[in-house]
Coordinates of C-alpha atoms in Angstrom, one line a residue:
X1 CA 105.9 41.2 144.6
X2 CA 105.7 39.7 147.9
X3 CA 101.5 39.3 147.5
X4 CA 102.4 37.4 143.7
X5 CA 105.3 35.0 145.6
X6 CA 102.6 34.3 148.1
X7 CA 100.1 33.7 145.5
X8 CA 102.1 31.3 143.6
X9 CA 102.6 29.3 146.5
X10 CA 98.9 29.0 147.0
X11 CA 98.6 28.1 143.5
X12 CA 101.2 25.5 143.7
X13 CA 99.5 23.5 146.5
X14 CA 96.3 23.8 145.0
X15 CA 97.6 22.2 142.2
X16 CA 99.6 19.5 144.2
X17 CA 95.7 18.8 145.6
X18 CA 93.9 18.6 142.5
X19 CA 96.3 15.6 141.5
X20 CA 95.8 14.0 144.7
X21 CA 91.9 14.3 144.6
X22 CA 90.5 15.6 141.4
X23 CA 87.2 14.1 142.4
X24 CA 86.4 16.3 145.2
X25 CA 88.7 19.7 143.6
X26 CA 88.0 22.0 140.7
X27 CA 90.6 23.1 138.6
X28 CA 91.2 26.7 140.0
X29 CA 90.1 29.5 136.5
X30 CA 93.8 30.4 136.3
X31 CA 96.8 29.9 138.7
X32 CA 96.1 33.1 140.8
X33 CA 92.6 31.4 141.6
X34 CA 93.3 28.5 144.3
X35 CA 89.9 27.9 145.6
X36 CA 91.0 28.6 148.9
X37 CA 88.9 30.8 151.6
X38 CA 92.8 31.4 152.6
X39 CA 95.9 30.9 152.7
X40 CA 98.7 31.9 154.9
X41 CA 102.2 31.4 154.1
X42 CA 103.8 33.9 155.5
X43 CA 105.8 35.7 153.0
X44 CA 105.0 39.0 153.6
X45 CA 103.5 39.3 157.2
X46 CA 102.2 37.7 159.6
X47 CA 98.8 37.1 157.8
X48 CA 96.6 38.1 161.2
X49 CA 98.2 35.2 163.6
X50 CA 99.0 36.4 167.1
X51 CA 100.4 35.0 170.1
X52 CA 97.9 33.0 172.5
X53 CA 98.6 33.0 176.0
X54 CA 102.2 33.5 176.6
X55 CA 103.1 32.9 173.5
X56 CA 104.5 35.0 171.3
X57 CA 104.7 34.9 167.3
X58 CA 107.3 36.6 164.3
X59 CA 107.5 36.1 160.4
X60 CA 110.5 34.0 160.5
X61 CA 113.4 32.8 157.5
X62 CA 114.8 30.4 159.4
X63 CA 113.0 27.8 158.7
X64 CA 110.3 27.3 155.6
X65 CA 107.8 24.6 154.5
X66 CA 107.6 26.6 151.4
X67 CA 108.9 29.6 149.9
X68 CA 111.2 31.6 152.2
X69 CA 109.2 32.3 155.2
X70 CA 107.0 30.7 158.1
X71 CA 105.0 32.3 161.6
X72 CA 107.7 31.2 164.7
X73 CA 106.0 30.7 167.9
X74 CA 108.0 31.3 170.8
X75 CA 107.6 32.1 174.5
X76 CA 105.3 29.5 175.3
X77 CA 104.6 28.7 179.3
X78 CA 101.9 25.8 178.8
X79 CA 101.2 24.0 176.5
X80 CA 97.7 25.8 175.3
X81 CA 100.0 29.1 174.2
X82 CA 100.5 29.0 170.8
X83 CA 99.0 31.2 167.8
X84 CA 95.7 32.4 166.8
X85 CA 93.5 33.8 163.9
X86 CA 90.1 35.1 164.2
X87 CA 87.9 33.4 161.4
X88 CA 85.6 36.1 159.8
X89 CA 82.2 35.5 160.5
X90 CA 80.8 36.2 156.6
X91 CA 83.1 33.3 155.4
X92 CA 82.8 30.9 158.4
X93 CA 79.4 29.8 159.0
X94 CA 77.7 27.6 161.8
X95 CA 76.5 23.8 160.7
X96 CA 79.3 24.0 157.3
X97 CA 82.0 21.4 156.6
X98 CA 85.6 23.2 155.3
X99 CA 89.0 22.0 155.1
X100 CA 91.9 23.0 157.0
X101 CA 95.6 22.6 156.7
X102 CA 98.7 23.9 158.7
X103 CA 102.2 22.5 158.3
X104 CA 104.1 22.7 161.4
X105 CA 107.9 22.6 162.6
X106 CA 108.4 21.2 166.5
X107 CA 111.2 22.7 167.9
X108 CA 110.9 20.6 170.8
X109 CA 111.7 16.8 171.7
X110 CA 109.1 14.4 169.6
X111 CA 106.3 12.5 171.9
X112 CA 103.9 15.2 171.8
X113 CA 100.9 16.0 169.5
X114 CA 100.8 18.9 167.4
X115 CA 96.7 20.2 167.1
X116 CA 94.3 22.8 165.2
X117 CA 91.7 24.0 168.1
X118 CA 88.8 25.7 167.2
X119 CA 87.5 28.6 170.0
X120 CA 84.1 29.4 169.8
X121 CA 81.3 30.9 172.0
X122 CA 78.0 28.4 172.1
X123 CA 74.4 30.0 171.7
X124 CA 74.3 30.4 175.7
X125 CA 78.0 32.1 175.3
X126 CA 79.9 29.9 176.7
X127 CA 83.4 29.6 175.4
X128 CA 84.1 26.0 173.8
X129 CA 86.9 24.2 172.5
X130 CA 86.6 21.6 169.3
X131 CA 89.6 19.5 167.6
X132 CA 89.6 20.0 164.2
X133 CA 92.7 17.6 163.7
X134 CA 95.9 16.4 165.4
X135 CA 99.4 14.5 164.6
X136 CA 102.4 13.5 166.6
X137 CA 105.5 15.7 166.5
X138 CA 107.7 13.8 164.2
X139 CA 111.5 13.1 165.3
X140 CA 112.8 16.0 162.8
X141 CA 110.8 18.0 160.0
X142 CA 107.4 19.0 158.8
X143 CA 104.6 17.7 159.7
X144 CA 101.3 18.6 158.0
X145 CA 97.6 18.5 160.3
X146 CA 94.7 18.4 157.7
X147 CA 91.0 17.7 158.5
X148 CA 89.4 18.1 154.7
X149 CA 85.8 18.1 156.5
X150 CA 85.3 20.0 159.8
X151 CA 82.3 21.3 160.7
X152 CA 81.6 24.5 162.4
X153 CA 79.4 23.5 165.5
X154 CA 76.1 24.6 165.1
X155 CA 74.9 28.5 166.9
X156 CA 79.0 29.1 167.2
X157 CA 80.1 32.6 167.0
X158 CA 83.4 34.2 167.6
X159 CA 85.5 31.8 166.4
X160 CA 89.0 31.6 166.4
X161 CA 91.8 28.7 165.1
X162 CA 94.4 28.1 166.8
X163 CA 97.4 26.1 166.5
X164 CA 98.9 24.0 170.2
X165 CA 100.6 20.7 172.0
X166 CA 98.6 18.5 173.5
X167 CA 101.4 18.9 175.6
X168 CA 105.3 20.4 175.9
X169 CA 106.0 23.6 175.5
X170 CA 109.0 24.3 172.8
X171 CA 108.6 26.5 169.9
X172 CA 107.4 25.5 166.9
X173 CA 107.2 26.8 163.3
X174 CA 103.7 27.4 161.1
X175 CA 103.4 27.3 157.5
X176 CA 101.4 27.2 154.8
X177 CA 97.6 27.6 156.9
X178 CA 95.0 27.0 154.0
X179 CA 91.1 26.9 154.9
X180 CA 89.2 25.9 151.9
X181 CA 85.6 24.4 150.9
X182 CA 85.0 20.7 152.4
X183 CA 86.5 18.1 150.7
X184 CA 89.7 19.7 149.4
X185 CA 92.4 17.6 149.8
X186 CA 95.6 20.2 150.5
X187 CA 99.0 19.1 149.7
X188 CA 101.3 19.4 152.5
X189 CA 104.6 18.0 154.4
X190 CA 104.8 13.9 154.9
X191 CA 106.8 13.3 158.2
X192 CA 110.4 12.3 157.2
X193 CA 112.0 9.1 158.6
X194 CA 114.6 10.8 161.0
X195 CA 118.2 9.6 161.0
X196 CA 120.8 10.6 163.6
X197 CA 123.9 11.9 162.0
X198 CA 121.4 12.6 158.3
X199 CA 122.2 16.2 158.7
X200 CA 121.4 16.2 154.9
X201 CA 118.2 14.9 154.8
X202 CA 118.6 12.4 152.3
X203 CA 117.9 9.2 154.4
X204 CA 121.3 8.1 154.3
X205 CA 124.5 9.0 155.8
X206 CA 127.4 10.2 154.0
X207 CA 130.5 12.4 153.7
X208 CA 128.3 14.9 152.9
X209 CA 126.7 14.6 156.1
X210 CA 130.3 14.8 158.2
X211 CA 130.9 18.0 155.6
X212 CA 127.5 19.5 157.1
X213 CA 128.1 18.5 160.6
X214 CA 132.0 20.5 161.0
X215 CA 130.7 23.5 159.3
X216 CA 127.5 23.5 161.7
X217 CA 130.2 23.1 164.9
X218 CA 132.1 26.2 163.0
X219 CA 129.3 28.2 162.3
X220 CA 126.0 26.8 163.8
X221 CA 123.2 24.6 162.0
X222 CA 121.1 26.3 159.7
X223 CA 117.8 24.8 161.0
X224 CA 116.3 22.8 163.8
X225 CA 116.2 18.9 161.8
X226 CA 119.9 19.6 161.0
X227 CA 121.1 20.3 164.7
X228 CA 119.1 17.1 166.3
X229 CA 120.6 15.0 163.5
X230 CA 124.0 16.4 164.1
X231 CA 123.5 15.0 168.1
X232 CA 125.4 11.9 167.3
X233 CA 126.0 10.4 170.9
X234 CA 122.8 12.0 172.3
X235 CA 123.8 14.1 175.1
X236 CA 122.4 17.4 173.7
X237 CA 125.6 18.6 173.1
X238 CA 126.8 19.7 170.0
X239 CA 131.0 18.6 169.9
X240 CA 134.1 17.3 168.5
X241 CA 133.0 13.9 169.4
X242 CA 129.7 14.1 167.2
X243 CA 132.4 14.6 164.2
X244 CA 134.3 11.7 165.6
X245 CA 132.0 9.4 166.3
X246 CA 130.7 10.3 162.2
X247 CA 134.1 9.8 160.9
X248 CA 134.0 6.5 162.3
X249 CA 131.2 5.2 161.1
X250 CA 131.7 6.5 157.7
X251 CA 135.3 4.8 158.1
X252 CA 133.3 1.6 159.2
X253 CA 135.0 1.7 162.8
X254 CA 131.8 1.6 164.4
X255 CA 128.3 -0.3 162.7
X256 CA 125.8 2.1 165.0
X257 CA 125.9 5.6 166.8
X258 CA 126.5 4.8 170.8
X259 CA 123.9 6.8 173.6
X260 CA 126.3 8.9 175.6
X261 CA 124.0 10.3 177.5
X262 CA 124.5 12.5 180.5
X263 CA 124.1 10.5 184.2
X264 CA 121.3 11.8 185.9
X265 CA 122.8 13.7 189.3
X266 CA 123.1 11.4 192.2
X267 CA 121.4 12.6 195.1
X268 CA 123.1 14.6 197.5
X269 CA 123.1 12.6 200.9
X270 CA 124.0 15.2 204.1
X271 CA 125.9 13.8 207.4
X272 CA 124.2 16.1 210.1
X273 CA 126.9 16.0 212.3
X274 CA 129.0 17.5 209.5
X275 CA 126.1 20.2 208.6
X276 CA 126.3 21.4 211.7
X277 CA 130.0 21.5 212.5
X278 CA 130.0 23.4 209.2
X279 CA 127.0 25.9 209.5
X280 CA 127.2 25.7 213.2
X281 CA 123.4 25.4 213.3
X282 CA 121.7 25.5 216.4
X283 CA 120.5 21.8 217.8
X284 CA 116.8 21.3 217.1
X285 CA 116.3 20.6 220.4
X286 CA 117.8 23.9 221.6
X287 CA 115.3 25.6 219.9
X288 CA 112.3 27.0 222.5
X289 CA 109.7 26.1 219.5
X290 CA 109.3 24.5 216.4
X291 CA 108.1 28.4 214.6
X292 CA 111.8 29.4 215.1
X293 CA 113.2 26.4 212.7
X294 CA 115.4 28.9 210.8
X295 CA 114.5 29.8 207.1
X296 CA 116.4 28.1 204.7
X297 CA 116.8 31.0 202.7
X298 CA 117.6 32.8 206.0
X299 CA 121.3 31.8 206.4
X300 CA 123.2 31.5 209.9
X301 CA 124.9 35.1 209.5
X302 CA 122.1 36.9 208.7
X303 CA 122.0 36.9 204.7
X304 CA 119.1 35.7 202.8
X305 CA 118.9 34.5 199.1
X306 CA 118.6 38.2 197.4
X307 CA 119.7 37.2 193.7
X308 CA 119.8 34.8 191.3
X309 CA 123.7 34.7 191.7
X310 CA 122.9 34.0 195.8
X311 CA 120.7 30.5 194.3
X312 CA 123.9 29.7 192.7
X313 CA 126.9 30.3 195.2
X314 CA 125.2 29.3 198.4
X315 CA 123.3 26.5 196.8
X316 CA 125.1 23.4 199.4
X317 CA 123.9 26.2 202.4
X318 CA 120.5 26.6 201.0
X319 CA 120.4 22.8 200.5
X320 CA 122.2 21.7 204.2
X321 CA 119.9 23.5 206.2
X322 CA 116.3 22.4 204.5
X323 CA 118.0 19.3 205.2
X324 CA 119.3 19.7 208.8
X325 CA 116.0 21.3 210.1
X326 CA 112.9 20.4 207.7
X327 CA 113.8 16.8 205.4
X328 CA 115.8 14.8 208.5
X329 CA 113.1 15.4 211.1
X330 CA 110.5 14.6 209.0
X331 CA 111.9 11.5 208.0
X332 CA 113.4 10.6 211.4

């Protein structure tokens, strides 16, 4: 069952890519035939995608292009992690043109761009890396990367596609990953214009919208486009005051959504005759040489930073005596 829902959606997005382009597709012998080399949409597995790097990949409901399912990518320490497939070597071949497709779902902050890498080992077997085709992460939604005529580089071997940022490092969403003969035009996600408090995704804002936004502070949003929308003042908090600041617009109170972002910390400035009344640290220039400058890890009783509940508590300490010893007589 899950192999016929898959198949389905394979067929549908041929179709949708016949209408756009029916000089360059072939209408498919019957509905189970899409023309495609493949297509992954995740319905029933993971489809051979695996983690790259860091990163780590799971079939996913949360959030869908199409049909129920998607690959989530998660984990990621830089922004090269992402997921990978292997590309057979009897379908792939050296010097050919093919189209590829992938819809993607940025978890992250938009300002990045969202890429299909190829991998592949030259003749001399060196390990190269080719863009087959890139997009900026949109402000909410999915986004589709196409490239209906890459060519495999010449002598390359071992290939492997692989979806990653040019940058960032938040999780992201696959969907729908088609390869197909050059020149077939694959339908897939348009970026959608995002609107802050458009929980609904219907390019305006309504009641419906306030509706969505109270049941998402009750019971949390149901995907990732939702909750940024649902940030009304910006301040990456999800609150009362989104659902105020709502009603009042939709009340016509207010004509626009104000920024209530947080203030960036103001830097901590240290007296040092303070620091060391405090900590009673030693004068520098009690100290026979400059090696025994204490640790600031090391504190005055004889503790050290041991746990990630130490960073915490003792944080001023930790902070007063880089101060007192190392960022004052440097300065000074």
């Amino acid at each position: 069952m899950h192999q016929k829902k898959r198949n389905r959606n394979c067929a549908a997005l041929a179709a949708a890519g016949i209408l756009l382009n029916a000089a360059f597709v072939t209408v498919p012998a019957n509905a189970e035939d899409t023309g495609y080399i493949f297509c992954d949409s995740f319905e029933d597995g993971a489809s051979g995608w695996t983690g790259r790097g860091a990163a780590k990949t799971a079939v996913s409901q949360k959030e869908a292009c199409a049909g129920s399912g998607s690959l989530y990518v998660s984990g990621r320490s830089a922004a090269w992690n992402g997921a990978v497939k292997p590309l057979s070597a009897s379908e792939f071949k050296p010097g050919t043109a093919y189209s590829f497709s992938a819809n993607v779902l940025y978890a992250g902050n938009s300002g990045t761009t969202l890429c299909l890498t190829l991998q592949y080992a030259d003749a001399a077997g060196r390990t190269n890396y080719a863009g087959i085709a890139e997009v900026p992460a949109p402000d909410a939604g999915w986004v589709q990367i196409a490239n209906t005529a890459y060519e495999i580089p010449a002598g390359a071997s071992n290939l492997l596609l692989y979806a990653e940022t040019k940058d960032g490092t938040s999780d992201f969403y696959l969907d729908d990953v088609i390869a197909a003969p050059e020149g077939t035009v694959i339908a897939g996600a348009k970026p959608k214009q995002f609107v802050r408090g458009d929980l609904s995704g219907d390019a305006q804002i309504s009641a419906a919208d306030l509706s969505l936004l109270k049941a998402g502070l009750a019971n949390g949003f149901s995907d990732s486009s939702m909750k940024k929308a649902a940030d009304i003042n910006q301040d990456k908090q999800y609150s009362a005051r989104d659902a105020e600041l709502l009603t009042q617009f939709l009340a016509g109170e207010i004509a626009e959504f104000p920024a209530e972002k947080p203030e960036p910390a103001s830097p901590v400035s240290f007296d040092r005759d303070s620091i060391e009344k405090s900590y009673r640290f030693p004068a520098v220039n009690t100290l026979p040489k400059s090696s025994e400058i204490p640790d600031p890890f090391i504190f005055t009783d004889g503790s050290q930073v041991g746990s990630a509940a130490d960073w915490v508590s003792r944080a001023s300490e930790i902070s007063c005596q880089y101060e007192y010893y190392i960022d004052v007589p440097i300065k000074s």
